[in-house]
Amino acid sequence: MTRLGVLGSGKGSNFVAIAEAIDRGELQAEIAIVLSDVADAGILSKAKARGLPAEHVPPGKFRTKMEPEAEEALVSRLRAAKVDWVVLAGFMRMLKTPLLEAFEGRIVNIHPSLLPAFPGLEAWRQALEYGVQYTGCTVHFVTPEMDAGPIVAQAVVPVQAGDTAEALHERIQQEEHRLYPRALQALAAGSLTLRGRGVLRT
Amino acid sequence: MTRLGVLGSGKGSNFVAIAEAIDRGELQAEIAIVLSDVADAGILSKAKARGLPAEHVPPGKFRTKMEPEAEEALVSRLRAAKVDWVVLAGFMRMLKTPLLEAFEGRIVNIHPSLLPAFPGLEAWRQALEYGVQYTGCTVHFVTPEMDAGPIVAQAVVPVQAGDTAEALHERIQQEEHRLYPRALQALAAGSLTLRGRGVLRT
């Protein structure tokens, strides 16, 4: 059984979508561990409520990344849990060498835009302010460059007349909750393989 | 009747789509003049075959823009033809001050991607090489910065498994031929207005 390590900083809605897809048998995998850089993150309490191992890993003194020792601690926890895939679900820190090397080609993230459009923070707001008529979400492999790794899966979300940032964000998240489990199932089933920049579908 | 001035450098497939939409009564406008920087461009012969005024304007010594005098010549022709909207249809040169000021907020272009993703040349090839699952086309107002003006309309084109650049380009062009006349009709009908960065829909 494919073992997932889920990293998140927030309320954990994608974590719940993944856990529910496992419950329904749509995703053949198990969540081996849930880790967060935020002590009181909803993702940790939701994981514990499901009886899953969940742990806070203090990030150290930086704001946008883990301190190297903290990132090594993440790696230790993920290795001890025998994780096959590292699944970022609202994890708000850039990953650096320790984790990227330890799980090379085995780390995925979901981003609330049709990448390469609108990398970075609040992508739904960026999309609304730019005035696009279509945005969406993207599951991608994580590489050192932010939101720029090879694409695993995408879904389109139309912007509606009179959309607010909140309404658009909500519809994108609903699409994320469908897309992420499906993308993870393709990865778990081995039907997607990373080859350099490309994603091989078999 | 709204008068369009169409500028193109190539075979003129979007010009034909616009002319046919006018013939069918779906676009309430008339093509007042067709201009090209390329003497033997298909767009000129196709326009002449339809009995439309069509003229080659020599671009001068530059490769990616018109010489200022050449751009002034474009402006003169468009003004003499009493053009309301300048419609770029495969026009392969950047526009500069003379035309941008003379027809401020009245110049539109169509680009073969979901902008802001993949500005610049061969956007369909860029999309394929990046590995996106959705691309498309964008009608946008023309501003001094390339492919960055406010968006008028977009359409999505899914990338298919095994797509070649040529096959993807072909499907995007088919979508362009539907999107551009519809966008021009919205502009001609006055239901879209440019307000700063935004496009107001009424």
mmCIF file of C-alpha atoms in Angstrom:
data_model
loop_
_atom_site.group_PDB
_atom_site.id
_atom_site.type_symbol
_atom_site.label_atom_id
_atom_site.label_comp_id
_atom_site.label_asym_id
_atom_site.label_seq_id
_atom_site.Cartn_x
_atom_site.Cartn_y
_atom_site.Cartn_z
ATOM 1 C CA MET A 1 0.000 0.000 0.000
ATOM 2 C CA THR A 2 1.329 3.430 -0.986
ATOM 3 C CA ARG A 3 2.168 5.494 2.079
ATOM 4 C CA LEU A 4 1.538 9.244 2.055
ATOM 5 C CA GLY A 5 3.112 11.851 4.305
ATOM 6 C CA VAL A 6 0.948 14.977 4.312
ATOM 7 C CA LEU A 7 2.398 18.405 5.176
ATOM 8 C CA GLY A 8 0.120 21.376 5.837
ATOM 9 C CA SER A 9 0.011 24.714 7.626
ATOM 10 C CA GLY A 10 -3.711 25.457 7.597
ATOM 11 C CA LYS A 11 -7.150 24.092 8.156
ATOM 12 C CA GLY A 12 -6.481 20.899 6.204
ATOM 13 C CA SER A 13 -9.347 20.826 3.705
ATOM 14 C CA ASN A 14 -7.237 19.039 1.082
ATOM 15 C CA PHE A 15 -6.072 16.587 3.751
ATOM 16 C CA VAL A 16 -9.721 15.791 4.498
ATOM 17 C CA ALA A 17 -10.509 15.366 0.784
ATOM 18 C CA ILE A 18 -7.600 12.912 0.482
ATOM 19 C CA ALA A 19 -8.617 10.999 3.617
ATOM 20 C CA GLU A 20 -12.222 10.779 2.407
ATOM 21 C CA ALA A 21 -11.117 9.532 -1.028
ATOM 22 C CA ILE A 22 -9.146 6.797 0.776
ATOM 23 C CA ASP A 23 -12.229 5.945 2.866
ATOM 24 C CA ARG A 24 -14.314 5.639 -0.311
ATOM 25 C CA GLY A 25 -11.685 3.388 -1.918
ATOM 26 C CA GLU A 26 -11.048 5.884 -4.734
ATOM 27 C CA LEU A 27 -7.465 6.411 -3.618
ATOM 28 C CA GLN A 28 -5.557 3.211 -2.847
ATOM 29 C CA ALA A 29 -3.117 4.603 -0.327
ATOM 30 C CA GLU A 30 -2.786 5.251 3.358
ATOM 31 C CA ILE A 31 -1.846 8.380 5.242
ATOM 32 C CA ALA A 32 1.223 7.380 7.230
ATOM 33 C CA ILE A 33 1.816 10.701 8.953
ATOM 34 C CA VAL A 34 0.619 14.318 9.007
ATOM 35 C CA LEU A 35 3.109 17.066 9.850
ATOM 36 C CA SER A 36 2.677 20.791 10.322
ATOM 37 C CA ASP A 37 4.907 23.793 10.948
ATOM 38 C CA VAL A 38 1.972 25.433 12.788
ATOM 39 C CA ALA A 39 1.278 24.077 16.261
ATOM 40 C CA ASP A 40 -2.461 24.787 16.264
ATOM 41 C CA ALA A 41 -3.142 24.079 12.580
ATOM 42 C CA GLY A 42 -6.523 22.520 11.866
ATOM 43 C CA ILE A 43 -4.829 19.837 9.800
ATOM 44 C CA LEU A 44 -3.225 18.382 12.957
ATOM 45 C CA SER A 45 -6.439 18.237 14.989
ATOM 46 C CA LYS A 46 -8.346 16.810 12.005
ATOM 47 C CA ALA A 47 -5.681 14.121 11.554
ATOM 48 C CA LYS A 48 -5.721 13.229 15.238
ATOM 49 C CA ALA A 49 -9.522 13.046 15.150
ATOM 50 C CA ARG A 50 -9.097 10.401 12.447
ATOM 51 C CA GLY A 51 -6.627 8.501 14.591
ATOM 52 C CA LEU A 52 -3.693 9.327 12.338
ATOM 53 C CA PRO A 53 -0.172 10.109 13.568
ATOM 54 C CA ALA A 54 0.089 13.905 13.528
ATOM 55 C CA GLU A 55 2.919 16.042 14.771
ATOM 56 C CA HIS A 56 3.998 19.667 14.984
ATOM 57 C CA VAL A 57 7.547 20.300 13.759
ATOM 58 C CA PRO A 58 8.685 23.763 14.904
ATOM 59 C CA PRO A 59 9.998 25.596 11.818
ATOM 60 C CA GLY A 60 12.684 27.640 13.525
ATOM 61 C CA LYS A 61 13.444 31.285 13.022
ATOM 62 C CA PHE A 62 12.643 31.780 9.309
ATOM 63 C CA ARG A 63 9.291 32.901 7.913
ATOM 64 C CA THR A 64 9.184 31.436 4.402
ATOM 65 C CA LYS A 65 11.213 28.258 4.835
ATOM 66 C CA MET A 66 12.157 25.782 7.565
ATOM 67 C CA GLU A 67 15.447 26.169 9.371
ATOM 68 C CA PRO A 68 17.749 23.443 7.987
ATOM 69 C CA GLU A 69 17.608 21.491 11.275
ATOM 70 C CA ALA A 70 13.807 21.726 11.241
ATOM 71 C CA GLU A 71 13.680 20.462 7.677
ATOM 72 C CA GLU A 72 15.944 17.567 8.689
ATOM 73 C CA ALA A 73 13.435 16.820 11.450
ATOM 74 C CA LEU A 74 10.663 16.662 8.821
ATOM 75 C CA VAL A 75 12.782 14.242 6.791
ATOM 76 C CA SER A 76 13.396 12.035 9.861
ATOM 77 C CA ARG A 77 9.671 11.854 10.676
ATOM 78 C CA LEU A 78 8.753 11.080 7.040
ATOM 79 C CA ARG A 79 11.466 8.404 6.776
ATOM 80 C CA ALA A 80 10.467 6.830 10.080
ATOM 81 C CA ALA A 81 6.891 6.671 8.783
ATOM 82 C CA LYS A 82 8.197 4.910 5.606
ATOM 83 C CA VAL A 83 6.531 7.453 3.371
ATOM 84 C CA ASP A 84 6.479 6.842 -0.411
ATOM 85 C CA TRP A 85 5.088 10.235 -1.391
ATOM 86 C CA VAL A 86 5.265 13.624 0.320
ATOM 87 C CA VAL A 87 1.989 15.464 -0.245
ATOM 88 C CA LEU A 88 1.937 19.215 0.355
ATOM 89 C CA ALA A 89 -1.544 20.362 1.268
ATOM 90 C CA GLY A 90 -1.442 24.043 2.100
ATOM 91 C CA PHE A 91 2.117 23.875 3.404
ATOM 92 C CA MET A 92 3.213 27.518 3.415
ATOM 93 C CA ARG A 93 7.006 27.177 3.454
ATOM 94 C CA MET A 94 9.444 26.675 0.589
ATOM 95 C CA LEU A 95 11.215 23.313 0.721
ATOM 96 C CA LYS A 96 14.983 23.254 0.450
ATOM 97 C CA THR A 97 17.709 20.688 -0.109
ATOM 98 C CA PRO A 98 17.170 18.308 2.855
ATOM 99 C CA LEU A 99 13.629 17.336 1.927
ATOM 100 C CA LEU A 100 13.978 17.835 -1.850
ATOM 101 C CA GLU A 101 16.964 15.477 -1.977
ATOM 102 C CA ALA A 102 15.546 12.922 0.449
ATOM 103 C CA PHE A 103 12.323 12.546 -1.559
ATOM 104 C CA GLU A 104 13.472 13.610 -5.019
ATOM 105 C CA GLY A 105 10.695 13.213 -7.592
ATOM 106 C CA ARG A 106 8.365 12.083 -4.780
ATOM 107 C CA ILE A 107 6.991 15.413 -3.562
ATOM 108 C CA VAL A 108 3.807 16.930 -4.947
ATOM 109 C CA ASN A 109 1.882 20.118 -4.253
ATOM 110 C CA ILE A 110 -1.442 21.617 -5.278
ATOM 111 C CA HIS A 111 -1.597 25.253 -6.357
ATOM 112 C CA PRO A 112 -4.768 27.341 -6.844
ATOM 113 C CA SER A 113 -4.179 28.461 -10.459
ATOM 114 C CA LEU A 114 -3.527 27.075 -13.913
ATOM 115 C CA LEU A 115 0.252 27.193 -13.621
ATOM 116 C CA PRO A 116 2.465 28.688 -15.006
ATOM 117 C CA ALA A 117 -0.028 31.553 -14.589
ATOM 118 C CA PHE A 118 -0.135 33.122 -11.101
ATOM 119 C CA PRO A 119 2.548 31.371 -9.056
ATOM 120 C CA GLY A 120 2.946 32.530 -5.479
ATOM 121 C CA LEU A 121 0.509 33.687 -2.838
ATOM 122 C CA GLU A 122 -3.248 34.213 -3.218
ATOM 123 C CA ALA A 123 -3.278 32.999 -6.806
ATOM 124 C CA TRP A 124 -7.078 33.324 -6.948
ATOM 125 C CA ARG A 125 -6.793 37.031 -6.128
ATOM 126 C CA GLN A 126 -4.013 37.486 -8.691
ATOM 127 C CA ALA A 127 -6.267 35.849 -11.310
ATOM 128 C CA LEU A 128 -9.227 38.068 -10.440
ATOM 129 C CA GLU A 129 -7.096 41.222 -10.498
ATOM 130 C CA TYR A 130 -5.534 40.274 -13.833
ATOM 131 C CA GLY A 131 -9.012 39.786 -15.278
ATOM 132 C CA VAL A 132 -8.707 36.247 -16.663
ATOM 133 C CA GLN A 133 -11.890 34.397 -17.570
ATOM 134 C CA TYR A 134 -10.521 30.971 -16.639
ATOM 135 C CA THR A 135 -8.307 29.903 -13.777
ATOM 136 C CA GLY A 136 -8.147 26.602 -11.892
ATOM 137 C CA CYS A 137 -5.775 24.421 -9.933
ATOM 138 C CA THR A 138 -2.617 22.446 -10.637
ATOM 139 C CA VAL A 139 -1.028 19.402 -9.004
ATOM 140 C CA HIS A 140 2.700 19.534 -9.705
ATOM 141 C CA PHE A 141 5.964 17.964 -8.664
ATOM 142 C CA VAL A 142 7.896 20.136 -6.244
ATOM 143 C CA THR A 143 11.272 21.436 -7.391
ATOM 144 C CA PRO A 144 13.515 24.110 -5.858
ATOM 145 C CA GLU A 145 11.849 26.834 -7.968
ATOM 146 C CA MET A 146 8.480 27.865 -6.512
ATOM 147 C CA ASP A 147 5.367 26.532 -8.285
ATOM 148 C CA ALA A 148 7.388 25.615 -11.360
ATOM 149 C CA GLY A 149 7.738 21.819 -11.262
ATOM 150 C CA PRO A 150 6.346 19.385 -13.855
ATOM 151 C CA ILE A 151 2.558 19.243 -13.974
ATOM 152 C CA VAL A 152 0.714 16.123 -12.809
ATOM 153 C CA ALA A 153 -2.882 17.289 -13.283
ATOM 154 C CA GLN A 154 -4.909 20.446 -13.821
ATOM 155 C CA ALA A 155 -8.560 21.465 -13.613
ATOM 156 C CA VAL A 156 -10.230 24.572 -15.030
ATOM 157 C CA VAL A 157 -12.444 26.911 -12.998
ATOM 158 C CA PRO A 158 -14.273 29.682 -14.906
ATOM 159 C CA VAL A 159 -14.287 33.137 -13.327
ATOM 160 C CA GLN A 160 -17.866 34.357 -13.020
ATOM 161 C CA ALA A 161 -19.222 37.869 -13.526
ATOM 162 C CA GLY A 162 -19.108 39.723 -10.230
ATOM 163 C CA ASP A 163 -16.855 37.118 -8.579
ATOM 164 C CA THR A 164 -15.236 38.091 -5.310
ATOM 165 C CA ALA A 165 -11.819 36.718 -4.366
ATOM 166 C CA GLU A 166 -13.510 34.643 -1.666
ATOM 167 C CA ALA A 167 -16.160 33.139 -3.954
ATOM 168 C CA LEU A 168 -13.574 32.293 -6.601
ATOM 169 C CA HIS A 169 -11.221 30.795 -3.992
ATOM 170 C CA GLU A 170 -14.056 28.638 -2.684
ATOM 171 C CA ARG A 171 -14.865 27.226 -6.154
ATOM 172 C CA ILE A 172 -11.170 26.556 -6.831
ATOM 173 C CA GLN A 173 -10.879 24.695 -3.530
ATOM 174 C CA GLN A 174 -13.880 22.529 -4.378
ATOM 175 C CA GLU A 175 -12.081 21.601 -7.610
ATOM 176 C CA GLU A 176 -8.834 20.948 -5.683
ATOM 177 C CA HIS A 177 -10.664 18.467 -3.474
ATOM 178 C CA ARG A 178 -11.679 16.489 -6.557
ATOM 179 C CA LEU A 179 -8.366 16.834 -8.425
ATOM 180 C CA TYR A 180 -5.807 16.053 -5.722
ATOM 181 C CA PRO A 181 -7.051 12.550 -4.770
ATOM 182 C CA ARG A 182 -7.351 11.615 -8.472
ATOM 183 C CA ALA A 183 -3.811 12.827 -9.159
ATOM 184 C CA LEU A 184 -2.457 10.948 -6.125
ATOM 185 C CA GLN A 185 -4.211 7.764 -7.271
ATOM 186 C CA ALA A 186 -2.486 8.070 -10.684
ATOM 187 C CA LEU A 187 0.845 8.469 -8.901
ATOM 188 C CA ALA A 188 0.151 5.629 -6.445
ATOM 189 C CA ALA A 189 -0.878 3.342 -9.297
ATOM 190 C CA GLY A 190 2.393 4.131 -11.084
ATOM 191 C CA SER A 191 0.611 5.414 -14.174
ATOM 192 C CA LEU A 192 2.575 8.668 -14.038
ATOM 193 C CA THR A 193 6.347 8.882 -13.921
ATOM 194 C CA LEU A 194 8.549 11.942 -13.770
ATOM 195 C CA ARG A 195 11.151 12.018 -16.546
ATOM 196 C CA GLY A 196 13.212 15.182 -16.386
ATOM 197 C CA ARG A 197 10.833 18.040 -17.095
ATOM 198 C CA GLY A 198 8.178 15.731 -18.470
ATOM 199 C CA VAL A 199 5.509 13.515 -16.961
ATOM 200 C CA LEU A 200 5.215 10.128 -18.658
ATOM 201 C CA ARG A 201 1.720 8.628 -18.722
ATOM 202 C CA THR A 202 1.476 4.871 -19.083
ATOM 203 C CA MET B 1 -21.767 50.532 -38.606
ATOM 204 C CA THR B 2 -18.553 49.755 -36.671
ATOM 205 C CA ARG B 3 -15.540 49.953 -38.979
ATOM 206 C CA LEU B 4 -12.656 47.518 -38.467
ATOM 207 C CA GLY B 5 -9.083 47.904 -39.681
ATOM 208 C CA VAL B 6 -7.407 44.491 -39.784
ATOM 209 C CA LEU B 7 -3.609 44.125 -39.575
ATOM 210 C CA GLY B 8 -1.934 40.812 -40.375
ATOM 211 C CA SER B 9 1.361 39.328 -41.503
ATOM 212 C CA GLY B 10 0.319 35.792 -42.436
ATOM 213 C CA LYS B 11 -2.219 33.692 -44.214
ATOM 214 C CA GLY B 12 -5.174 35.528 -42.721
ATOM 215 C CA SER B 13 -7.254 32.725 -41.204
ATOM 216 C CA ASN B 14 -8.590 34.972 -38.417
ATOM 217 C CA PHE B 15 -9.357 37.650 -41.022
ATOM 218 C CA VAL B 16 -11.432 35.095 -42.932
ATOM 219 C CA ALA B 17 -13.232 34.006 -39.732
ATOM 220 C CA ILE B 18 -14.099 37.659 -39.029
ATOM 221 C CA ALA B 19 -15.251 38.301 -42.607
ATOM 222 C CA GLU B 20 -17.413 35.168 -42.562
ATOM 223 C CA ALA B 21 -18.969 36.134 -39.215
ATOM 224 C CA ILE B 22 -19.870 39.492 -40.798
ATOM 225 C CA ASP B 23 -21.365 37.672 -43.825
ATOM 226 C CA ARG B 24 -23.485 35.530 -41.503
ATOM 227 C CA GLY B 25 -24.695 38.613 -39.595
ATOM 228 C CA GLU B 26 -23.107 37.415 -36.346
ATOM 229 C CA LEU B 27 -20.727 40.364 -36.254
ATOM 230 C CA GLN B 28 -22.372 43.725 -36.956
ATOM 231 C CA ALA B 29 -19.362 45.513 -38.387
ATOM 232 C CA GLU B 30 -17.587 46.092 -41.644
ATOM 233 C CA ILE B 31 -13.975 45.621 -42.598
ATOM 234 C CA ALA B 32 -12.879 49.064 -43.747
ATOM 235 C CA ILE B 33 -9.283 48.176 -44.629
ATOM 236 C CA VAL B 34 -6.750 45.332 -44.413
ATOM 237 C CA LEU B 35 -3.072 46.204 -44.001
ATOM 238 C CA SER B 36 0.028 44.030 -43.927
ATOM 239 C CA ASP B 37 3.740 44.494 -43.371
ATOM 240 C CA VAL B 38 4.358 41.503 -45.676
ATOM 241 C CA ALA B 39 3.931 42.191 -49.399
ATOM 242 C CA ASP B 40 2.845 38.670 -50.376
ATOM 243 C CA ALA B 41 0.868 37.824 -47.205
ATOM 244 C CA GLY B 42 -2.167 35.624 -47.789
ATOM 245 C CA ILE B 43 -4.290 38.076 -45.789
ATOM 246 C CA LEU B 44 -3.873 40.702 -48.544
ATOM 247 C CA SER B 45 -4.830 38.393 -51.420
ATOM 248 C CA LYS B 46 -7.760 36.995 -49.433
ATOM 249 C CA ALA B 47 -8.977 40.539 -48.680
ATOM 250 C CA LYS B 48 -8.670 41.578 -52.312
ATOM 251 C CA ALA B 49 -10.551 38.436 -53.382
ATOM 252 C CA ARG B 50 -13.386 39.680 -51.172
ATOM 253 C CA GLY B 51 -13.282 43.113 -52.819
ATOM 254 C CA LEU B 52 -11.927 44.787 -49.680
ATOM 255 C CA PRO B 53 -9.327 47.581 -49.655
ATOM 256 C CA ALA B 54 -6.010 45.869 -48.889
ATOM 257 C CA GLU B 55 -2.583 47.395 -48.856
ATOM 258 C CA HIS B 56 1.027 46.506 -48.121
ATOM 259 C CA VAL B 57 2.789 48.982 -45.825
ATOM 260 C CA PRO B 58 6.575 48.392 -45.988
ATOM 261 C CA PRO B 59 7.804 48.052 -42.390
ATOM 262 C CA GLY B 60 11.246 49.573 -42.868
ATOM 263 C CA LYS B 61 14.513 48.261 -41.560
ATOM 264 C CA PHE B 62 13.481 46.721 -38.198
ATOM 265 C CA ARG B 63 12.510 43.085 -37.674
ATOM 266 C CA THR B 64 10.203 43.145 -34.632
ATOM 267 C CA LYS B 65 8.554 46.550 -35.012
ATOM 268 C CA MET B 66 7.678 49.055 -37.727
ATOM 269 C CA GLU B 67 10.016 51.952 -38.414
ATOM 270 C CA PRO B 68 8.326 55.035 -36.891
ATOM 271 C CA GLU B 69 7.575 56.462 -40.361
ATOM 272 C CA ALA B 70 6.080 53.112 -41.401
ATOM 273 C CA GLU B 71 3.895 53.042 -38.303
ATOM 274 C CA GLU B 72 2.775 56.605 -39.096
ATOM 275 C CA ALA B 73 1.826 55.323 -42.545
ATOM 276 C CA LEU B 74 -0.322 52.629 -40.915
ATOM 277 C CA VAL B 75 -2.015 55.299 -38.800
ATOM 278 C CA SER B 76 -2.706 57.440 -41.874
ATOM 279 C CA ARG B 77 -4.296 54.532 -43.766
ATOM 280 C CA LEU B 78 -6.427 53.528 -40.744
ATOM 281 C CA ARG B 79 -7.552 57.120 -40.196
ATOM 282 C CA ALA B 80 -8.369 57.642 -43.869
ATOM 283 C CA ALA B 81 -10.472 54.462 -43.691
ATOM 284 C CA LYS B 82 -12.317 55.943 -40.649
ATOM 285 C CA VAL B 83 -11.556 52.849 -38.572
ATOM 286 C CA ASP B 84 -13.204 52.486 -35.125
ATOM 287 C CA TRP B 85 -11.229 49.418 -34.027
ATOM 288 C CA VAL B 86 -7.793 48.164 -35.012
ATOM 289 C CA VAL B 87 -7.871 44.360 -35.116
ATOM 290 C CA LEU B 88 -4.550 42.518 -35.040
ATOM 291 C CA ALA B 89 -4.875 39.145 -36.729
ATOM 292 C CA GLY B 90 -1.468 37.506 -36.842
ATOM 293 C CA PHE B 91 0.362 40.824 -37.051
ATOM 294 C CA MET B 92 3.932 39.916 -36.136
ATOM 295 C CA ARG B 93 5.342 43.292 -35.118
ATOM 296 C CA MET B 94 5.173 45.129 -31.801
ATOM 297 C CA LEU B 95 3.174 48.352 -31.993
ATOM 298 C CA LYS B 96 4.727 51.536 -30.661
ATOM 299 C CA THR B 97 3.619 55.039 -29.772
ATOM 300 C CA PRO B 98 2.235 56.299 -33.101
ATOM 301 C CA LEU B 99 -0.445 53.630 -33.435
ATOM 302 C CA LEU B 100 -0.968 53.021 -29.697
ATOM 303 C CA GLU B 101 -1.675 56.736 -29.128
ATOM 304 C CA ALA B 102 -3.755 57.247 -32.252
ATOM 305 C CA PHE B 103 -6.099 54.354 -31.357
ATOM 306 C CA GLU B 104 -5.701 54.211 -27.588
ATOM 307 C CA GLY B 105 -8.020 51.622 -26.052
ATOM 308 C CA ARG B 106 -9.196 50.710 -29.560
ATOM 309 C CA ILE B 107 -6.643 48.054 -30.539
ATOM 310 C CA VAL B 108 -7.188 44.350 -29.890
ATOM 311 C CA ASN B 109 -5.143 41.232 -30.562
ATOM 312 C CA ILE B 110 -5.672 37.496 -30.321
ATOM 313 C CA HIS B 111 -2.981 35.345 -28.716
ATOM 314 C CA PRO B 112 -2.777 31.529 -28.826
ATOM 315 C CA SER B 113 -2.633 30.838 -25.071
ATOM 316 C CA LEU B 114 -4.521 31.519 -21.857
ATOM 317 C CA LEU B 115 -2.637 34.700 -21.001
ATOM 318 C CA PRO B 116 -0.799 35.564 -18.807
ATOM 319 C CA ALA B 117 0.636 32.075 -19.451
ATOM 320 C CA PHE B 118 2.929 31.804 -22.472
ATOM 321 C CA PRO B 119 3.250 35.286 -23.933
ATOM 322 C CA GLY B 120 5.466 35.659 -26.994
ATOM 323 C CA LEU B 121 6.113 33.472 -29.987
ATOM 324 C CA GLU B 122 4.765 29.965 -30.629
ATOM 325 C CA ALA B 123 2.685 29.941 -27.460
ATOM 326 C CA TRP B 124 1.207 26.541 -28.368
ATOM 327 C CA ARG B 125 4.719 25.036 -28.455
ATOM 328 C CA GLN B 126 5.598 26.724 -25.144
ATOM 329 C CA ALA B 127 2.446 25.197 -23.606
ATOM 330 C CA LEU B 128 3.257 21.729 -24.921
ATOM 331 C CA GLU B 129 6.857 21.909 -23.707
ATOM 332 C CA TYR B 130 5.777 23.153 -20.270
ATOM 333 C CA GLY B 131 3.395 20.210 -20.015
ATOM 334 C CA VAL B 132 0.133 22.017 -19.223
ATOM 335 C CA GLN B 133 -3.125 20.105 -19.610
ATOM 336 C CA TYR B 134 -5.140 23.159 -20.667
ATOM 337 C CA THR B 135 -4.226 26.041 -22.907
ATOM 338 C CA GLY B 136 -6.389 28.176 -25.170
ATOM 339 C CA CYS B 137 -6.596 31.614 -26.716
ATOM 340 C CA THR B 138 -7.064 35.163 -25.465
ATOM 341 C CA VAL B 139 -8.442 38.319 -27.067
ATOM 342 C CA HIS B 140 -6.875 41.292 -25.307
ATOM 343 C CA PHE B 141 -6.437 45.029 -25.588
ATOM 344 C CA VAL B 142 -3.029 45.978 -26.950
ATOM 345 C CA THR B 143 -0.752 47.967 -24.661
ATOM 346 C CA PRO B 144 2.961 48.776 -24.984
ATOM 347 C CA GLU B 145 3.926 45.632 -23.042
ATOM 348 C CA MET B 146 3.699 42.503 -25.209
ATOM 349 C CA ASP B 147 0.635 40.266 -24.676
ATOM 350 C CA ALA B 148 -0.127 41.917 -21.337
ATOM 351 C CA GLY B 149 -3.150 44.136 -21.984
ATOM 352 C CA PRO B 150 -6.589 43.749 -20.346
ATOM 353 C CA ILE B 151 -8.436 40.596 -21.369
ATOM 354 C CA VAL B 152 -11.564 40.809 -23.533
ATOM 355 C CA ALA B 153 -12.312 37.099 -23.940
ATOM 356 C CA GLN B 154 -10.711 33.684 -23.491
ATOM 357 C CA ALA B 155 -11.415 30.129 -24.564
ATOM 358 C CA VAL B 156 -9.960 26.905 -23.186
ATOM 359 C CA VAL B 157 -8.368 24.193 -25.352
ATOM 360 C CA PRO B 158 -7.393 20.917 -23.614
ATOM 361 C CA VAL B 159 -4.015 19.445 -24.521
ATOM 362 C CA GLN B 160 -4.493 15.848 -25.659
ATOM 363 C CA ALA B 161 -2.271 12.832 -24.959
ATOM 364 C CA GLY B 162 0.314 12.561 -27.722
ATOM 365 C CA ASP B 163 -0.401 16.052 -29.053
ATOM 366 C CA THR B 164 2.092 17.520 -31.497
ATOM 367 C CA ALA B 165 2.726 21.260 -31.608
ATOM 368 C CA GLU B 166 1.019 21.332 -35.008
ATOM 369 C CA ALA B 167 -2.110 19.471 -33.873
ATOM 370 C CA LEU B 168 -2.451 21.635 -30.778
ATOM 371 C CA HIS B 169 -1.897 24.821 -32.805
ATOM 372 C CA GLU B 170 -4.603 23.729 -35.246
ATOM 373 C CA ARG B 171 -7.164 23.177 -32.466
ATOM 374 C CA ILE B 172 -6.287 26.518 -30.842
ATOM 375 C CA GLN B 173 -6.757 28.266 -34.194
ATOM 376 C CA GLN B 174 -10.179 26.685 -34.626
ATOM 377 C CA GLU B 175 -11.117 28.111 -31.221
ATOM 378 C CA GLU B 176 -9.647 31.520 -32.197
ATOM 379 C CA HIS B 177 -11.925 31.601 -35.229
ATOM 380 C CA ARG B 178 -14.949 31.212 -32.959
ATOM 381 C CA LEU B 179 -13.723 33.527 -30.178
ATOM 382 C CA TYR B 180 -12.443 36.550 -32.116
ATOM 383 C CA PRO B 181 -15.692 37.422 -33.984
ATOM 384 C CA ARG B 182 -17.694 37.005 -30.758
ATOM 385 C CA ALA B 183 -15.295 39.275 -28.860
ATOM 386 C CA LEU B 184 -15.390 41.873 -31.641
ATOM 387 C CA GLN B 185 -19.197 41.807 -31.610
ATOM 388 C CA ALA B 186 -19.163 42.525 -27.855
ATOM 389 C CA LEU B 187 -16.812 45.461 -28.499
ATOM 390 C CA ALA B 188 -18.807 46.716 -31.496
ATOM 391 C CA ALA B 189 -22.043 46.512 -29.492
ATOM 392 C CA GLY B 190 -20.435 48.579 -26.738
ATOM 393 C CA SER B 191 -21.039 45.896 -24.113
ATOM 394 C CA LEU B 192 -17.374 45.957 -23.103
ATOM 395 C CA THR B 193 -15.480 49.053 -22.068
ATOM 396 C CA LEU B 194 -11.863 49.394 -21.051
ATOM 397 C CA ARG B 195 -11.463 51.079 -17.652
ATOM 398 C CA GLY B 196 -7.827 51.251 -16.668
ATOM 399 C CA ARG B 197 -6.648 47.686 -16.227
ATOM 400 C CA GLY B 198 -10.185 46.344 -16.098
ATOM 401 C CA VAL B 199 -12.807 45.477 -18.679
ATOM 402 C CA LEU B 200 -16.294 46.634 -17.753
ATOM 403 C CA ARG B 201 -19.132 44.420 -18.977
ATOM 404 C CA THR B 202 -22.539 46.063 -19.360
#
